[in-house]
Coordinates of C-alpha atoms and ligand atoms in Angstrom, one line a residue:
X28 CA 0.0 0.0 0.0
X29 CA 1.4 3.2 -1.2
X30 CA 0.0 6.5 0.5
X31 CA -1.8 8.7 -1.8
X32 CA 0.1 11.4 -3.3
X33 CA 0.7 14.7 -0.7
X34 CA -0.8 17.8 -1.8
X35 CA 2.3 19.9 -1.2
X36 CA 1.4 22.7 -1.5
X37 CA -2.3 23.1 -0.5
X38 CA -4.4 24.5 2.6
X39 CA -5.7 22.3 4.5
X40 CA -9.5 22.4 3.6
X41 CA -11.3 21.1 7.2
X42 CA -10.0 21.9 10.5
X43 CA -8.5 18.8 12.4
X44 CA -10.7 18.8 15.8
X45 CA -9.7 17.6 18.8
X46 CA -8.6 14.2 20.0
X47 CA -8.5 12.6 23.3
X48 CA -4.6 12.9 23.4
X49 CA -2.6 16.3 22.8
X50 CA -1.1 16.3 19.3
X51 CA 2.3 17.3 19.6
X52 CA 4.8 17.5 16.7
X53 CA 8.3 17.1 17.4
X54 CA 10.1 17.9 14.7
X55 CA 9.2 21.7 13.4
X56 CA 11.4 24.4 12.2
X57 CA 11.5 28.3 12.8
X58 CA 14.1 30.5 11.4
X59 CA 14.6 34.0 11.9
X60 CA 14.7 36.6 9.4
X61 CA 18.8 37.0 10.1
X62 CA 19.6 33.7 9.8
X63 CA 18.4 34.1 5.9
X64 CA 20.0 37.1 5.5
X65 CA 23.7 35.5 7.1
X66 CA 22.6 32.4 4.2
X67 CA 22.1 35.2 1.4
X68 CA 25.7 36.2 2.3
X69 CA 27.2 33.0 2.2
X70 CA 25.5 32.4 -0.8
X71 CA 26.8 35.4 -2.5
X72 CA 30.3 35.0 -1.2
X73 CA 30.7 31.7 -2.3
X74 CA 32.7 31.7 1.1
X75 CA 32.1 27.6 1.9
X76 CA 32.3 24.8 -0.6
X77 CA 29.6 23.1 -0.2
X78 CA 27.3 22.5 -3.3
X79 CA 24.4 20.4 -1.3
X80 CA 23.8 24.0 0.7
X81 CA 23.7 26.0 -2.4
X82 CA 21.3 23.9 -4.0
X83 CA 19.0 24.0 -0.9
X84 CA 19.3 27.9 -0.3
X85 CA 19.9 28.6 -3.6
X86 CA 16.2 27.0 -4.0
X87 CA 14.6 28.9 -0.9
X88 CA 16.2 32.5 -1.3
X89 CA 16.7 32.6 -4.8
X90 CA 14.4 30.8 -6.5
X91 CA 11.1 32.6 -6.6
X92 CA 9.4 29.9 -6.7
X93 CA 5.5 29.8 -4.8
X94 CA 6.6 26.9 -2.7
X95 CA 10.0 28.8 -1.5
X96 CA 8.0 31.4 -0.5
X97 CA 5.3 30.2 1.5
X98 CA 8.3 28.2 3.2
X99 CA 9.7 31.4 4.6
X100 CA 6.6 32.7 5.2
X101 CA 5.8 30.1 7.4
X102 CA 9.1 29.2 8.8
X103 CA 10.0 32.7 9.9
X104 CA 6.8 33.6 12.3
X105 CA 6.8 32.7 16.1
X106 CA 3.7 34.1 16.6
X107 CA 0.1 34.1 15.5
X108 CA 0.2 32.6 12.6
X109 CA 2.0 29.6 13.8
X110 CA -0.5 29.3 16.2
X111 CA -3.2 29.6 13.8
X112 CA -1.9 27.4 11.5
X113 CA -1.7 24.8 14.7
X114 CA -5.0 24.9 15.5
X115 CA -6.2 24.4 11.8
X116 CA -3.9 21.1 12.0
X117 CA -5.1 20.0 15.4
X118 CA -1.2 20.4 16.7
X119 CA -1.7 21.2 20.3
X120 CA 1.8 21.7 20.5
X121 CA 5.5 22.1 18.6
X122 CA 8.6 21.1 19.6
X123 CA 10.6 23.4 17.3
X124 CA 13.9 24.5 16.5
X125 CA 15.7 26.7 14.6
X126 CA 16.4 25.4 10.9
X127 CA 19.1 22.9 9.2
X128 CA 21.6 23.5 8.9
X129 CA 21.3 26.2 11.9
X130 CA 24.7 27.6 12.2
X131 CA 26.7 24.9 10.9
X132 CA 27.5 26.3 8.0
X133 CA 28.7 29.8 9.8
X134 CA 32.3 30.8 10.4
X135 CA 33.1 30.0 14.1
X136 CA 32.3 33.3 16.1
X137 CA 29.5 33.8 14.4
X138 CA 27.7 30.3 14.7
X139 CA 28.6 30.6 18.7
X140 CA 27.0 34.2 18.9
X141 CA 24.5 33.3 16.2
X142 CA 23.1 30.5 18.3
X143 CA 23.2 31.9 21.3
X144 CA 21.1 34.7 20.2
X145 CA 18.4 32.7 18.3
X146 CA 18.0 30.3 22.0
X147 CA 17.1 33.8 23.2
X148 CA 14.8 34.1 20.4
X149 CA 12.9 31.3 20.6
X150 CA 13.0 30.9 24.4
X151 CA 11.3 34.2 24.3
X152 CA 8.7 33.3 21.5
X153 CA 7.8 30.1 23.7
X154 CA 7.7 32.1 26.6
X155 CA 4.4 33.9 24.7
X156 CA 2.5 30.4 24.3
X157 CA 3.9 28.1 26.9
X158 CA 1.1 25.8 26.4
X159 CA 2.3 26.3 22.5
X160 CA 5.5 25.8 21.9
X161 CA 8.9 24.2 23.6
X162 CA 11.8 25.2 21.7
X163 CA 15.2 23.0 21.5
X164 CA 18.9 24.5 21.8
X165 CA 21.0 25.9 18.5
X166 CA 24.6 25.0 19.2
X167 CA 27.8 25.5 17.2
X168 CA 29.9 22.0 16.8
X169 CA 32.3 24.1 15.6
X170 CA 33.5 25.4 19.0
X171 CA 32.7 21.7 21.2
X172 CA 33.5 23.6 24.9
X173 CA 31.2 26.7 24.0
X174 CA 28.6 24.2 22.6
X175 CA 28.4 22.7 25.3
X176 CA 28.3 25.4 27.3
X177 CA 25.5 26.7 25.7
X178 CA 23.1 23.4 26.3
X179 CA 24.0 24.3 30.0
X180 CA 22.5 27.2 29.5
X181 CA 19.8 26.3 27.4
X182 CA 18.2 23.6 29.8
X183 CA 19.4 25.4 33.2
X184 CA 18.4 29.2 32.3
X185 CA 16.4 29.6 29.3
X186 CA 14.1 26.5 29.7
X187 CA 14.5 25.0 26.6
X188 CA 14.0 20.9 26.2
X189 CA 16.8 19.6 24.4
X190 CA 19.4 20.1 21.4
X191 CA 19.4 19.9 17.6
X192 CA 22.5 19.1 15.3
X193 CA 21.5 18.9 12.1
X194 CA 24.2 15.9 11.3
X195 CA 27.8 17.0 9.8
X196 CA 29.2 20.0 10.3
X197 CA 31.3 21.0 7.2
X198 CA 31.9 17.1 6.5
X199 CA 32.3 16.3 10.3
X200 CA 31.1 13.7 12.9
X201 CA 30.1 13.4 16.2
X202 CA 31.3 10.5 16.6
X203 CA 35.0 12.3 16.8
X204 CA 36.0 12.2 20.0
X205 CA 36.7 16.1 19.7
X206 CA 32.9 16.5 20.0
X207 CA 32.2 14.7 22.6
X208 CA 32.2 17.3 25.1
X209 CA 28.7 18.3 23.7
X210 CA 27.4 14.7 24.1
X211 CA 28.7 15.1 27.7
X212 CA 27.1 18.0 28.4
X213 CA 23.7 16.5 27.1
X214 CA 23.9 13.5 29.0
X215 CA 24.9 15.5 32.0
X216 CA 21.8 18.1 31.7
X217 CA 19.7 14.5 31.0
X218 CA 18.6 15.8 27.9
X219 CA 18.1 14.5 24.2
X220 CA 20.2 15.5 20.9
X221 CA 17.8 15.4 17.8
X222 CA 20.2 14.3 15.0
X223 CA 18.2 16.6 12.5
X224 CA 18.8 15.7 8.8
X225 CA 21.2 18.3 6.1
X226 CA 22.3 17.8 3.1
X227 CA 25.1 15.5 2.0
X228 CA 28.6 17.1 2.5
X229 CA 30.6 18.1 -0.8
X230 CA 32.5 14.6 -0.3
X231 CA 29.6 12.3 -0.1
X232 CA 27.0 14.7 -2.3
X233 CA 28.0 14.2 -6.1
X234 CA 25.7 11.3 -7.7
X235 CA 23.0 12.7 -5.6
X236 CA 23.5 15.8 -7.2
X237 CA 22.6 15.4 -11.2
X238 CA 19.2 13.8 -10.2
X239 CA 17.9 15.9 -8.1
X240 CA 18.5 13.2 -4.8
X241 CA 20.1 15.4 -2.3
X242 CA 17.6 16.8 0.0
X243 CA 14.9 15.7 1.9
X244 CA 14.1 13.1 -1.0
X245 CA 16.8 10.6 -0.2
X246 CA 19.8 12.6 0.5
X247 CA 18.9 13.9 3.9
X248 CA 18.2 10.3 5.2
X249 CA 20.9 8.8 3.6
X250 CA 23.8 11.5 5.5
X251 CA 21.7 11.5 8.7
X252 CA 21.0 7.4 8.9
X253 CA 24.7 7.2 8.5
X254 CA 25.9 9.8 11.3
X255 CA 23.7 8.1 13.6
X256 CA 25.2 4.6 12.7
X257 CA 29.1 6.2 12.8
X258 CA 28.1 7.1 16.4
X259 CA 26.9 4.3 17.9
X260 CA 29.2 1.9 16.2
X261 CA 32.1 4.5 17.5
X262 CA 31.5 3.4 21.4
X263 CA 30.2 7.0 22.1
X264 CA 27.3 5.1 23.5
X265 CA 28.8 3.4 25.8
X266 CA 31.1 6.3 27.0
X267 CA 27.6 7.9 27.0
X268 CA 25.3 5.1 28.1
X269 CA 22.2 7.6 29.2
X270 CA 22.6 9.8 26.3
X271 CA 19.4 9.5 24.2
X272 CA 19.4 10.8 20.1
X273 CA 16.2 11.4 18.5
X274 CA 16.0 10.9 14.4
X275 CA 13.4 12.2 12.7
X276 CA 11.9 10.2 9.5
X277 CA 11.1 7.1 11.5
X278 CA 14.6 7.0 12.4
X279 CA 16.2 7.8 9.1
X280 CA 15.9 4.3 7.6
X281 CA 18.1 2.7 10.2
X282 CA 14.9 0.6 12.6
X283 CA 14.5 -1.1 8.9
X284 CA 18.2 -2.3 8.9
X285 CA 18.2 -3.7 12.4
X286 CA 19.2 -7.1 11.4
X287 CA 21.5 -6.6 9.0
X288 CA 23.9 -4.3 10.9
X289 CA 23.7 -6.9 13.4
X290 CA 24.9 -9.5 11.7
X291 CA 27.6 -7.4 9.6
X292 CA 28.9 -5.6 12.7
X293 CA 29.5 -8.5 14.6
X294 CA 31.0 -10.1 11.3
X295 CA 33.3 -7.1 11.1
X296 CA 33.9 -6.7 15.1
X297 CA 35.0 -10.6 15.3
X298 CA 37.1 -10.9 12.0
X299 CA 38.4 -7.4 13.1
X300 CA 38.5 -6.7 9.5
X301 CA 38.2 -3.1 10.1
X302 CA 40.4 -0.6 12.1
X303 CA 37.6 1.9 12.4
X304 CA 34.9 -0.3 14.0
X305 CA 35.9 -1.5 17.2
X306 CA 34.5 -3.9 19.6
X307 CA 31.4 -1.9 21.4
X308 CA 29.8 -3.1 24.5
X309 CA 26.4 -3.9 23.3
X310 CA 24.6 -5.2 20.1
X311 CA 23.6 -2.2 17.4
X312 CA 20.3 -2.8 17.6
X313 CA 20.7 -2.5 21.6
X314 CA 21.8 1.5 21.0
X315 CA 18.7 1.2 18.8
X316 CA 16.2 0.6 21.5
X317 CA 17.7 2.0 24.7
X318 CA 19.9 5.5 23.3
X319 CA 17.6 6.3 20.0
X320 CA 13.6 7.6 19.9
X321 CA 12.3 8.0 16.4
X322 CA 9.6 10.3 14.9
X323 CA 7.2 10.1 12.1
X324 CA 8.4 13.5 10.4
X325 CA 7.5 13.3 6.8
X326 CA 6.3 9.6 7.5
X327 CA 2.5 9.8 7.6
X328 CA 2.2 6.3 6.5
X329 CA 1.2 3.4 8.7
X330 CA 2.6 0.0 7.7
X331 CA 6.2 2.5 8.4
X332 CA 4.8 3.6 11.9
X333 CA 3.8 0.1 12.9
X334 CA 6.7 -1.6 12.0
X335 CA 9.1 1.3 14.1
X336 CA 6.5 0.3 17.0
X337 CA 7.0 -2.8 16.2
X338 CA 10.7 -3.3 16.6
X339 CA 12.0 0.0 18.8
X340 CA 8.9 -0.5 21.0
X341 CA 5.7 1.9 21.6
X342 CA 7.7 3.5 23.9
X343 CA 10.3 5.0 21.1
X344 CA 7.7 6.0 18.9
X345 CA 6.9 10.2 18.9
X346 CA 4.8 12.1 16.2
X347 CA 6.1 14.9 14.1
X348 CA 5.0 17.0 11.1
X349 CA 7.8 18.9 9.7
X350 CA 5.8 22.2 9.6
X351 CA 6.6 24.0 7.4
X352 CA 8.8 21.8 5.2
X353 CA 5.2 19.4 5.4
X354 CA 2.2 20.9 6.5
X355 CA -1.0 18.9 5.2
X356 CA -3.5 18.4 7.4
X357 CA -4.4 15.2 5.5
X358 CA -1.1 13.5 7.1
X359 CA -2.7 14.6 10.6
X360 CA -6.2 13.0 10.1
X361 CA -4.0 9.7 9.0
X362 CA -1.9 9.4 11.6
X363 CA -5.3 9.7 13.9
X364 CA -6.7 6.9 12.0
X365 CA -3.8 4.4 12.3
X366 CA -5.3 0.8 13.4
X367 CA -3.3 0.2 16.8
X368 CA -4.6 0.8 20.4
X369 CA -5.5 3.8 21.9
X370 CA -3.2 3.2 24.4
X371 CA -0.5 3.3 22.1
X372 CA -1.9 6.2 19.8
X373 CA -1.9 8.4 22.9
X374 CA 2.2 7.6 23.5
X375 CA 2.7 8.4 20.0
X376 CA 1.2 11.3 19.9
X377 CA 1.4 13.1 23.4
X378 CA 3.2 11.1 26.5
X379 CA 6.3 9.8 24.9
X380 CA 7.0 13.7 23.6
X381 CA 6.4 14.5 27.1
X382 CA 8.7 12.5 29.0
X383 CA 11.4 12.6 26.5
X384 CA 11.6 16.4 26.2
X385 CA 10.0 16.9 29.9
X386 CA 7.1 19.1 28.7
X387 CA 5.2 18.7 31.8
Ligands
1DF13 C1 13.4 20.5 3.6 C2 12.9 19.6 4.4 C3 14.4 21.5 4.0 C4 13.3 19.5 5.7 C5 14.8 21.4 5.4 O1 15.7 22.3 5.9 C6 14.3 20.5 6.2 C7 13.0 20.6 2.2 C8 16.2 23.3 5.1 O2 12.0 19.9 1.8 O3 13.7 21.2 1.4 O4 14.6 20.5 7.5 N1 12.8 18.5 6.5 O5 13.2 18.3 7.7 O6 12.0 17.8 6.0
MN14 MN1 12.8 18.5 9.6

């Protein structure tokens, strides 16, 4: 069963009423006005090689095309018209952060002061509908120690409910060990990373390129699915054993695989046929059910849903929407009408966001 085809680009036509769980989306993007103007620079400049970012902001600020527009539209307001488009959506509630790649793509100083600024932003803009919105923390890889200062000071003074990386900065890992002070810090402040997807770095990008592949279509997945796997077949995890990741796209293809990095890991770990992948202290699919939540970003489609449930557990489960990036209310009405339990429909859609990102 395929689903229908999205209406991309439509307004929902009914209002999505209410449902005897909160709705709340975990995986929806803000960005403020600055941020496109400091992407319009880069742009112009040429000052980073990296084609999979000009192709993406070349598209959104460049392109005058309908669909780029409404994006910023959207994307940039914190206020009523969020709301409003919310409540025509039946979304009681977004956990949002600012947009991929966030400041990965800025020049040191100004991805630290860039981020900081925007967690002031959006604590702020929560601060106006608390029962709204719960923001997550911008940080700068770039600079690990001020990174993780600023989680610190995202959970401790600004209330915010976790952090987003959105995967490689300029070609980089987290699963280098010169990061890890800003997995540290998150396990510290008991707090989640959301591995958000970006595009493919210039190594990895090219055959995605002449087709059209590299964003959210395939590419995103494809770069995000395999940061997650470089980190928990690095051992971070078990230098980090309470650290959870969430990974949007019902875990970016990588609940689907379970088996077969199971088998191939041990294969590689016992024959040590590779330097890179060392022995780690649990099984892959192990990090995969006790360090990793998914959501159904972009994934309104139940036999996908079901299976994640099926193999991660109900518990692992969240709902997300992807507003703007996705919007339809179509996508809401179907993820209502999936054919499992309430019990479980109400985890997916309201507690497990809760207790992951302590809303409550
Ligand atoms: C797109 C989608 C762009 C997502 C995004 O960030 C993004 C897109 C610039 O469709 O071009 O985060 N997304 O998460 O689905
Ligand atoms: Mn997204």
């Amino acid at each position: 069963m395929t689903p229908d085809l999205p209406r991309t680009l439509q307004e929902p036509t009914t209002q999505v009423g209410k449902a005897d769980y909160l709705r709340i989306a975990t995986e929806e993007a803000w960005c403020p006005p600055e941020m496109f103007d400091i992407y319009k620079r880069i742009l112009d400049e040429g000052s980073i090689d990296d084609p999979g970012f000009m192709t993406m902001f070349g598209f959104y600020l460049n392109s005058g095309s309908t669909r780029a527009r409404q994006i910023r539209d959207y994307i940039t307001d914190l206020g009523a018209q969020r709301i409003a488009h919310m409540d025509e959506r039946g979304i009681d509630k977004q956990v949002l952060f600012l947009t991929s790649p966030g400041v990965q793509v800025m020049p040191t100083a100004e991805a630290v002061a860039f981020a900081a600024d925007a967690n002031d932003q959006l604590a702020a803009g929560c601060a106006r509908y608390p029962n709204r919105l719960a923001g997550l923390i911008a940080v700068a890889p770039q600079d690990p120690a001020a990174a993780a200062k600023e989680i610190d000071r995202g959970i401790n003074k600004l209330g915010l409910h976790g952090v987003v990386i959105n995967s490689h900065t300029f070609g980089e890992y987290l699963d280098d060990q010169k990061f890890w002070p800003i997995l540290e810090a998150a396990e510290a402040c008991d707090t989640p990373i959301y591995l958000h997807p970006q595009v493919p770095h210039k190594a990895m990008i090219e055959p995605f390129l002449d087709r059209g592949l590299d964003g959210a279509i395939y590419g995103f997945g494809v770069e995000t699915g395999l940061h997650m796997l470089r980190i928990m077949v690095s051992g971070a995890l078990d230098r980090f054993p309470r650290l959870q990741f969430v990974v949007g796209h019902l875990g970016e293809a990588l609940p689907f695989w379970m088996y077969r990095l199971d088998y191939m890991h041990r294969a590689g770990v016992v024959s040590k046929r590779y330097a890179g992948m060392p022995p780690t202290e649990r099984k892959l699919s192990d990090y995969l059910r006790q360090n990793i939540y998914v959501t159904t970003s972009g994934m309104a489609w139940g036999p996908a849903i079901k299976f994640c449930q099926e193999v991660l557990g109900e518990d692992r489960v969240m709902y997300a929407m992807d507003y703007p990036y996705q919007h339809g209310a179509e996508e809401v009405v179907a993820t209502d009408n999936l054919d499992i339990s309430q019990a479980a429909k109400k985890k997916l859609f309201q507690t497990n966001a809760e207790r992951v990102f302590k809303l409550t």
